[in-house]
CSV table of C-alpha atoms in Angstrom, one decimal:
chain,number,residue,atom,x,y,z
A,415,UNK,CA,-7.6,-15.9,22.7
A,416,UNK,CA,-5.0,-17.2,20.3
A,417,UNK,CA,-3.4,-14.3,18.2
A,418,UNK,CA,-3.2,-15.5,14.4
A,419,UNK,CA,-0.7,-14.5,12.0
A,420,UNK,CA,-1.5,-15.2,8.2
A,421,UNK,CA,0.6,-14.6,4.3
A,422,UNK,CA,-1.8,-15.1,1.5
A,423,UNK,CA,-1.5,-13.8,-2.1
A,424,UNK,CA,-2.6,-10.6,-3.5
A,425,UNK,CA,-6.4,-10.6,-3.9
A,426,UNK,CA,-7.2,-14.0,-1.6
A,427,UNK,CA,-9.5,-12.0,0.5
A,428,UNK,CA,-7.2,-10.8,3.7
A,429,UNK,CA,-9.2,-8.2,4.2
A,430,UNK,CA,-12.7,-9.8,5.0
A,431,UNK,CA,-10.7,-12.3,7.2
A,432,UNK,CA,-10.4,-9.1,9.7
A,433,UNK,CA,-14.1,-6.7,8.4
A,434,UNK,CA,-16.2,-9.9,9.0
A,435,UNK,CA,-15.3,-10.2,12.4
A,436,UNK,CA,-15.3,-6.8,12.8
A,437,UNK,CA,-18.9,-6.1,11.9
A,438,UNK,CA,-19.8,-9.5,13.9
A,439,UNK,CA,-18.3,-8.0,17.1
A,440,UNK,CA,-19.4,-5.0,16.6
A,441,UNK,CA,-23.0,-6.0,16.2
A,442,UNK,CA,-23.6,-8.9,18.9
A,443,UNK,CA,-21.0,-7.5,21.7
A,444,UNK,CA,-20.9,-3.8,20.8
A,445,UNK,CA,-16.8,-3.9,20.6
A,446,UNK,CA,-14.5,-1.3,19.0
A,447,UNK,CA,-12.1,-2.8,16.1
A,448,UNK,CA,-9.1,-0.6,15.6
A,449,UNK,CA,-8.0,-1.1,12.2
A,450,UNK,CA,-3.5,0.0,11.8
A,451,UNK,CA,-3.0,0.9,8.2
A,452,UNK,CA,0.3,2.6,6.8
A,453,UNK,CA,-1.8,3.8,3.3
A,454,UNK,CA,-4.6,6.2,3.0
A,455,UNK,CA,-5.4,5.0,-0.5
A,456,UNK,CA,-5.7,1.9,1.2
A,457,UNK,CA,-7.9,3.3,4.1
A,458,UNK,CA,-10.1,5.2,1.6
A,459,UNK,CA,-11.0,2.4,-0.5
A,460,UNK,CA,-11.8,-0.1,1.8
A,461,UNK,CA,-14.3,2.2,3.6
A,462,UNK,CA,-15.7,3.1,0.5
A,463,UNK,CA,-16.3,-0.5,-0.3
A,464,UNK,CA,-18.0,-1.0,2.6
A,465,UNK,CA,-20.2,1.5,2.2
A,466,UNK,CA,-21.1,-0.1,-1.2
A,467,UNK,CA,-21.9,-3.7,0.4
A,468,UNK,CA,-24.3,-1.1,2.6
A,469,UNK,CA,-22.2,-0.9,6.2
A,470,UNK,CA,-22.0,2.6,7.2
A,471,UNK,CA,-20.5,2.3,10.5
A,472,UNK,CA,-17.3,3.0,9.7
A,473,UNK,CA,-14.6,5.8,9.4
A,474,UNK,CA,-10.9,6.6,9.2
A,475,UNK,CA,-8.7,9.2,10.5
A,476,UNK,CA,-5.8,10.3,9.2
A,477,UNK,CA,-3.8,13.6,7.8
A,478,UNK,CA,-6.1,13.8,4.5
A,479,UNK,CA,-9.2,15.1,6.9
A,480,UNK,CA,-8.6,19.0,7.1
A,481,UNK,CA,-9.9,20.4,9.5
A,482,UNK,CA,-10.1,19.7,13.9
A,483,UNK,CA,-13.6,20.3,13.2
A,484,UNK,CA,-14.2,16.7,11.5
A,485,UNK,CA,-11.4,15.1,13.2
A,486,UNK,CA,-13.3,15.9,16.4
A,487,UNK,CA,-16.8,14.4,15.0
A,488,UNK,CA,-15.3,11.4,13.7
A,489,UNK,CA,-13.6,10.7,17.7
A,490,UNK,CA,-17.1,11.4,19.0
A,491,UNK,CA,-19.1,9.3,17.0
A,492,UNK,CA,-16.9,6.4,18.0
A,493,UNK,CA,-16.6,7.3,21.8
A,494,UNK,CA,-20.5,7.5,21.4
A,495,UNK,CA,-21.0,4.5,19.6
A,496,UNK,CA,-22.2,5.5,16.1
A,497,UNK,CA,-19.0,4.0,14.4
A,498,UNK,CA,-17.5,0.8,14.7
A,499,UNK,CA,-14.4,0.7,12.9
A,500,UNK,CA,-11.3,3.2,12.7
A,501,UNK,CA,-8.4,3.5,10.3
A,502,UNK,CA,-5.5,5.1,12.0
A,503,UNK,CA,-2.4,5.9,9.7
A,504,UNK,CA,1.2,6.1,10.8
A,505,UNK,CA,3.0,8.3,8.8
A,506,UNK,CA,4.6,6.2,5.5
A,507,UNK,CA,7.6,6.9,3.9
A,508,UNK,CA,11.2,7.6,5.9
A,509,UNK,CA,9.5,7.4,9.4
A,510,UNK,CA,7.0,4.6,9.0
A,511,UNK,CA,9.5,2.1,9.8
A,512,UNK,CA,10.7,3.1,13.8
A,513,UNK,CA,6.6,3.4,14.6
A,514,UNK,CA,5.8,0.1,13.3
A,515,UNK,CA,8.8,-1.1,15.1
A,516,UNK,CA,8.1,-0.3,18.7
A,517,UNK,CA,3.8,-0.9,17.8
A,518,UNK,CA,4.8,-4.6,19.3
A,519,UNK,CA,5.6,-2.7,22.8
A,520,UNK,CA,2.9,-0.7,22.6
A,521,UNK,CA,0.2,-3.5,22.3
A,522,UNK,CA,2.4,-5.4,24.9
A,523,UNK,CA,2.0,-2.7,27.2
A,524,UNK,CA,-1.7,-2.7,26.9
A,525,UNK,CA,-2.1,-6.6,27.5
A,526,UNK,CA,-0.2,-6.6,30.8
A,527,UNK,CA,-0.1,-4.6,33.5
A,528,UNK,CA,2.7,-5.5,36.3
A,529,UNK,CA,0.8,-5.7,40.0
A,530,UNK,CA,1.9,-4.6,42.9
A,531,UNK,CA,4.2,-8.0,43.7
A,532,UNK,CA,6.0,-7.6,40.2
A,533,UNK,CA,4.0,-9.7,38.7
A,534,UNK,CA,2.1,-9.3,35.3
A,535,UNK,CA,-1.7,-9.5,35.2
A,536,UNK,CA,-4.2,-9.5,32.6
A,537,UNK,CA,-4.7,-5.4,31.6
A,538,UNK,CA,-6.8,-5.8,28.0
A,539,UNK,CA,-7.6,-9.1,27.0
A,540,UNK,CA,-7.6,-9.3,23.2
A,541,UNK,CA,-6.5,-11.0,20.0
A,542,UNK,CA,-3.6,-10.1,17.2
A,543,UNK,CA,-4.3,-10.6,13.8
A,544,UNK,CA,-1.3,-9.9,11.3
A,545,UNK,CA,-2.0,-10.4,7.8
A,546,UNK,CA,0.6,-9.7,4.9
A,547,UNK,CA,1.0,-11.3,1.1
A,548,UNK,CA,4.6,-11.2,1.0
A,549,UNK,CA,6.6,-11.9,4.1
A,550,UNK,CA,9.4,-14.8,4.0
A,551,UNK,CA,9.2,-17.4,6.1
A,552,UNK,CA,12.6,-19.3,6.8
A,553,UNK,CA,15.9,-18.3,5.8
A,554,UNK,CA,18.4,-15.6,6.2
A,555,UNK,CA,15.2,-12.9,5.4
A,556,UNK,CA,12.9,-14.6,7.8
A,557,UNK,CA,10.2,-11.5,8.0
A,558,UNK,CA,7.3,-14.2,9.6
A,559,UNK,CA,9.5,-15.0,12.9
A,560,UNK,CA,10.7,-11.2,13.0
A,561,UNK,CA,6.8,-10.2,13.0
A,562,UNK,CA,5.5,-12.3,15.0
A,563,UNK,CA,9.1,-11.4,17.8
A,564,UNK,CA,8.1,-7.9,17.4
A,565,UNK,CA,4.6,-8.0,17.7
A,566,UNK,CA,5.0,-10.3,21.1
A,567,UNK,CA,2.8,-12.2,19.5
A,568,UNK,CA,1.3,-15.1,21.8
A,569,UNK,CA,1.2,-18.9,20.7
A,570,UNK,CA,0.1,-17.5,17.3
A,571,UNK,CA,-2.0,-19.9,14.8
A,572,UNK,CA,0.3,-19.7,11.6
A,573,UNK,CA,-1.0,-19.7,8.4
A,574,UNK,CA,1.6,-19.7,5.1
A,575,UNK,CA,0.0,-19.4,2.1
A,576,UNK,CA,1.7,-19.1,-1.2
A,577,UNK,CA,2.1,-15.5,-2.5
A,578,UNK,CA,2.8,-17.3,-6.5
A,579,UNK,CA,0.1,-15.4,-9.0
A,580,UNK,CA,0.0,-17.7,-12.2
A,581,UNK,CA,-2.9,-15.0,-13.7
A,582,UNK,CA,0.5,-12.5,-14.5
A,583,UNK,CA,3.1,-12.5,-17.0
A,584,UNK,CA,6.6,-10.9,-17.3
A,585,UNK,CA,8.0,-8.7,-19.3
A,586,UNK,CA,11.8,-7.5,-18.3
A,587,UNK,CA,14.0,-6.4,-20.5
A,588,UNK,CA,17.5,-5.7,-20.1
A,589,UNK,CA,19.5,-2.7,-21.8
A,590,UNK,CA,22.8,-1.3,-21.8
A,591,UNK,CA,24.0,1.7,-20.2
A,592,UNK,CA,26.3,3.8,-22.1
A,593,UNK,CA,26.6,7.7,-20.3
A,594,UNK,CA,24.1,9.0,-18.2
A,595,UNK,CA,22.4,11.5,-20.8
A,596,UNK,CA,22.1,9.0,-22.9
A,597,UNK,CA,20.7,6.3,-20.6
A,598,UNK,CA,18.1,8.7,-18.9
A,599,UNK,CA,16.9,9.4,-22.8
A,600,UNK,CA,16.7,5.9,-23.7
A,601,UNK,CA,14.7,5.4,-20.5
A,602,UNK,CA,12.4,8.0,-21.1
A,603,UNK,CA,12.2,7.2,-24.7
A,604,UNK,CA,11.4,3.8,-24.2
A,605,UNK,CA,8.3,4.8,-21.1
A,606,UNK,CA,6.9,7.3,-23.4
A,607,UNK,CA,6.1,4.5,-26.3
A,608,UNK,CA,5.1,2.2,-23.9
A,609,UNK,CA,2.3,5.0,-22.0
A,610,UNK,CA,1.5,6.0,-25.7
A,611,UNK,CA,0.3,1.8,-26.5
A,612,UNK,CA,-1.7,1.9,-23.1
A,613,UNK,CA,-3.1,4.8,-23.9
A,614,UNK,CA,-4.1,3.7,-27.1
A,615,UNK,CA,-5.0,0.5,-26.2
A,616,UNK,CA,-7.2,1.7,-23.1
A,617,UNK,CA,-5.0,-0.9,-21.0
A,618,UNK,CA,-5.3,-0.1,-17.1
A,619,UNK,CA,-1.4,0.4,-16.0
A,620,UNK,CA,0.2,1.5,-12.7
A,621,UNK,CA,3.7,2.9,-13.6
A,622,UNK,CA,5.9,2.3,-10.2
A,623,UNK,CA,8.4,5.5,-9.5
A,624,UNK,CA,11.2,5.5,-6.9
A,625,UNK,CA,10.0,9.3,-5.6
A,626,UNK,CA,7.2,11.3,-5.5
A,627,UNK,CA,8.9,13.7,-7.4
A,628,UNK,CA,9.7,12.0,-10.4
A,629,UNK,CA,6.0,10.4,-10.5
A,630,UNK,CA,4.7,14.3,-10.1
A,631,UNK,CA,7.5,15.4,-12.8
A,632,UNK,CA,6.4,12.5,-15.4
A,633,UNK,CA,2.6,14.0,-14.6
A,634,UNK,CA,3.5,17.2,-15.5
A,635,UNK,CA,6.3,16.8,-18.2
A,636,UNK,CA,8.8,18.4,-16.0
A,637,UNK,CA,12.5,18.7,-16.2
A,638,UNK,CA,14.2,15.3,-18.1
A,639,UNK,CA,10.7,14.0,-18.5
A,640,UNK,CA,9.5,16.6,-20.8
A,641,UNK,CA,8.8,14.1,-23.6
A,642,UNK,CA,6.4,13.0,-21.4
A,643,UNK,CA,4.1,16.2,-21.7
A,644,UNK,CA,2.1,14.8,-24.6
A,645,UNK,CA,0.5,12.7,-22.0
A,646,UNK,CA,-0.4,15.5,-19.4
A,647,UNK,CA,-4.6,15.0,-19.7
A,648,UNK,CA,-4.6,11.4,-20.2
A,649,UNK,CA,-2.2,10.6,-17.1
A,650,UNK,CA,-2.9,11.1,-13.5
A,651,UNK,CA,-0.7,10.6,-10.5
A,652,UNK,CA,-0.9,9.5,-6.9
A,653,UNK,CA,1.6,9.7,-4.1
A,654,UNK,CA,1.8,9.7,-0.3
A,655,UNK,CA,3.6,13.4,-0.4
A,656,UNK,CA,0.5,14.6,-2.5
A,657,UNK,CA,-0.7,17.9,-0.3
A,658,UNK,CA,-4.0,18.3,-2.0
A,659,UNK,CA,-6.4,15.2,-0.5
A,660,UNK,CA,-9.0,16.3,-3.0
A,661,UNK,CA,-6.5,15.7,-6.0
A,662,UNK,CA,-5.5,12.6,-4.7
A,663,UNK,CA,-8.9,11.1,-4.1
A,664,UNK,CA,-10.0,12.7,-7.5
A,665,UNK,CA,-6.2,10.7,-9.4
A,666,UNK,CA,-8.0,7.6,-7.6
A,667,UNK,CA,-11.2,8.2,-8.8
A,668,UNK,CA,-10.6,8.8,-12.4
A,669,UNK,CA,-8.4,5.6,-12.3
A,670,UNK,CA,-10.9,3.4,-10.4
A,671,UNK,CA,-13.7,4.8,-13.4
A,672,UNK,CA,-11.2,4.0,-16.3
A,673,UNK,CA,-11.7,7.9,-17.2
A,674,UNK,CA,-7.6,7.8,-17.1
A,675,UNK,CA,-5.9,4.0,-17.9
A,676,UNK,CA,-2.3,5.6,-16.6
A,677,UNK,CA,-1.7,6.5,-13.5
A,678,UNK,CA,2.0,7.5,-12.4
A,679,UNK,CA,2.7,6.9,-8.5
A,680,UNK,CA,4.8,5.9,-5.6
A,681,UNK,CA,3.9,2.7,-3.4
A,682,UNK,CA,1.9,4.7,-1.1
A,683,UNK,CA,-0.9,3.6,-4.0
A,684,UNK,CA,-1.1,0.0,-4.1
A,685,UNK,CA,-1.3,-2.4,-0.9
A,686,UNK,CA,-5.1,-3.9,-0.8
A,687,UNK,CA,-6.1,-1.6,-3.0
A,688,UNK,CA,-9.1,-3.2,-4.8
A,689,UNK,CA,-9.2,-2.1,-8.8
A,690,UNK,CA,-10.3,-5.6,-10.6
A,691,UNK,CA,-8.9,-4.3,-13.8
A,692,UNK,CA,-5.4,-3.5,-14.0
A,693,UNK,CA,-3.6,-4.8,-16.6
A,694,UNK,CA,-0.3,-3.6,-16.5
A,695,UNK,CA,2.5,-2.7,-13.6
A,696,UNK,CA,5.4,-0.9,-15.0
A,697,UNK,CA,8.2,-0.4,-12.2
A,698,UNK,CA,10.3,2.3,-14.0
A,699,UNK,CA,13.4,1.8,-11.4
A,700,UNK,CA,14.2,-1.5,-9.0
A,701,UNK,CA,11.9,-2.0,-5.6
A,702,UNK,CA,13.4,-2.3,-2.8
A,703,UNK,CA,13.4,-6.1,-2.5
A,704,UNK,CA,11.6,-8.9,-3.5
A,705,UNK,CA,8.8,-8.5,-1.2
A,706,UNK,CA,7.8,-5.0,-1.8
A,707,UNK,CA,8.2,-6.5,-5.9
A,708,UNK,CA,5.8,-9.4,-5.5
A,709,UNK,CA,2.9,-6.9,-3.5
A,710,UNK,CA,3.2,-4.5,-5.9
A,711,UNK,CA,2.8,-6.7,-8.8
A,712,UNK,CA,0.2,-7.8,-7.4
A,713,UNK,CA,-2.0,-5.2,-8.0
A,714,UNK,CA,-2.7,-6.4,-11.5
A,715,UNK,CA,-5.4,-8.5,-12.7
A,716,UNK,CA,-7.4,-9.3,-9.7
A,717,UNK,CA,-10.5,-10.0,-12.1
A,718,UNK,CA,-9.7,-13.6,-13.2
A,719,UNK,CA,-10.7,-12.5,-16.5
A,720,UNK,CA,-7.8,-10.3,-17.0
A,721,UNK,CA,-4.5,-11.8,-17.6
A,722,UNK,CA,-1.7,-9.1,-16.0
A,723,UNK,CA,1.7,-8.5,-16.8
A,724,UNK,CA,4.6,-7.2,-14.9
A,725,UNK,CA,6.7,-5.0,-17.1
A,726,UNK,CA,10.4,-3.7,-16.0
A,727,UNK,CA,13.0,-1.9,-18.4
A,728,UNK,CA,16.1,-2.5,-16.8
A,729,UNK,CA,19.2,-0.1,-17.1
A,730,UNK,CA,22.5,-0.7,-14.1
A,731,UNK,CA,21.9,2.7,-13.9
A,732,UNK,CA,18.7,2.3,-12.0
A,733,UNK,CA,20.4,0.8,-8.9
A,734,UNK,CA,20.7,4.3,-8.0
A,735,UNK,CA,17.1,4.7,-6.8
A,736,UNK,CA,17.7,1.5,-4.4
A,737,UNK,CA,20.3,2.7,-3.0
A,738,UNK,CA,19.2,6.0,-1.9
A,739,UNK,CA,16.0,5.1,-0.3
A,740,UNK,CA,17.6,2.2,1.4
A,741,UNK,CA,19.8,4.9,2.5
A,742,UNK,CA,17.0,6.6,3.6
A,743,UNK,CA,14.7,4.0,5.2
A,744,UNK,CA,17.2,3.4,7.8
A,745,UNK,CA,16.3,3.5,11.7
């Protein structure tokens, strides 16, 4: 085997590169694909769609199934055979980052096993496949060589595909910050006549938030965001630190169905995620770089008929989101 390490853009198909094997294997040799995935959205959607195209052998596992009871029947049915394919989710936010680190060793570990003379033998004989649409390759930021170092990755085939989307405009506008009271009104000010056009206009948008907290705050026209609560029933919201899983497959729901064209949320709702008809991504602060920019984008207009746009309102005093959760995100 030759492991295979791929960047294509957002909605190029990366994930039947890995289910159509999957179900192949599964089928003619009876093999178990384990399927790492750092979002449950993510997780939930893809089994779903499978489901649709009329697979059913297939499940995830993570901290949205509530009880030992169906954790257990889930492990069962794979160790017996009656499904083929597992999600398993790592938590995602400040942690996610030191378990993806040291997944490389782990896989390692399972590959070769050192005999008796100190020498490494065969242990599990299987491929990698890594598959992203935003890691740089080359240069000071070189995220394809760190990969593919971290995931001991073995002769890999290389694939670099361009991650440029000529189906999405931008829209970024720059402001000036004067005091903080009146730069967080401004801000506010501006979202809220933007949400009331997209509401109007029935235009699917994903407004990006730095935290959880603000994206649950904007929901519920909390604290600063109080201008905001003339949007309450025509809003949902989705983020990783959401409690309730039945809320946050509901948000999702209503979102997917166009019964709600605004939906407020952190990253955790985005990567792969299939919704054809997004038209709009507003990022209401910075991302954290370019990479994490370009994916998120990238949920917009993945129907060819639908032309997208990226929208950002820019204030200096927004660097102050990046800074924390870079703060944060460190190992």
């Amino acid at each position: 085997y030759r492991d295979i390490f791929i960047t294509a853009p957002t909605g190029a198909g990366k994930s039947m590169i890995f289910q159509i094997p999957s179900i192949y294997l599964t089928q003619k040799y009876k093999k178990l694909i384990i399927i790492i995935e750092p979002l449950k959205g993510l997780q939930l959607d893809q089994q779903k769609n499978l489901e649709a195209a009329g697979y059913l052998k297939s499940a995830y596992l993570n901290s949205d199934i509530a009880t030992m009871v169906e954790r257990e029947k889930i492990i069962d049915d794979v160790k017996n055979g009656r499904i083929d394919e597992a999600h398993i989710v790592t938590t995602w936010g400040v942690g996610f980052r030191p378990d993806y680190w040291y997944l490389g060793t782990y896989l390692n570990r399972m590959r070769a096993k050192r005999d008796k003379t100190g020498k490494d033998k065969i242990y599990h004989d299987f491929p990698i496949f890594a598959c992203t649409a935003t890691a740089v390759n080359g240069g000071p930021d070189d995220t394809v060589s760190d990969t593919v170092i971290s995931l001991y990755m073995n002769d890999p085939i290389i694939k670099i595909g361009s991650a440029k989307r000529s189906d999405i405009d931008f829209d970024i506008t720059n402001y000036t910050d004067n005091t903080y009271d009146e730069y967080r009104d401004e801000k506010i000010q501006i979202l809220g006549e933007r949400i009331n056009k997209w509401i109007d206009t029935k235009e699917k948008t994903i407004v990006y938030c730095p935290y959880s907290s603000i994206a649950h705050q904007m929901k519920n026209g909390e604290k600063e965001y109080r201008k905001l609560d003339v949007f309450k029933d025509d809003t949902c919201v989705y983020t990783g630190g959401m409690a309730d899983a039945y809320e946050k497959s509901e948000a999702m729901r209503l979102f997917k169905e166009s019964e709600i064209n605004v939906m407020y949320a952190t990253k955790a709702f985005g990567m792969g995620i299939d919704i054809p008809d997004i038209k709009n991504v507003y990022h209401y602060a910075v991302t954290g770089g370019l990479s994490d920019y370009i994916q998120e984008i990238g949920r917009a207009a993945r129907d060819n008929s639908i032309r997208g746009k990226a929208i950002v309102d820019y204030f200096n005093g927004d660097m102050k989101y990046m800074n924390n959760l870079f703060g944060m995100s460190q190992i």
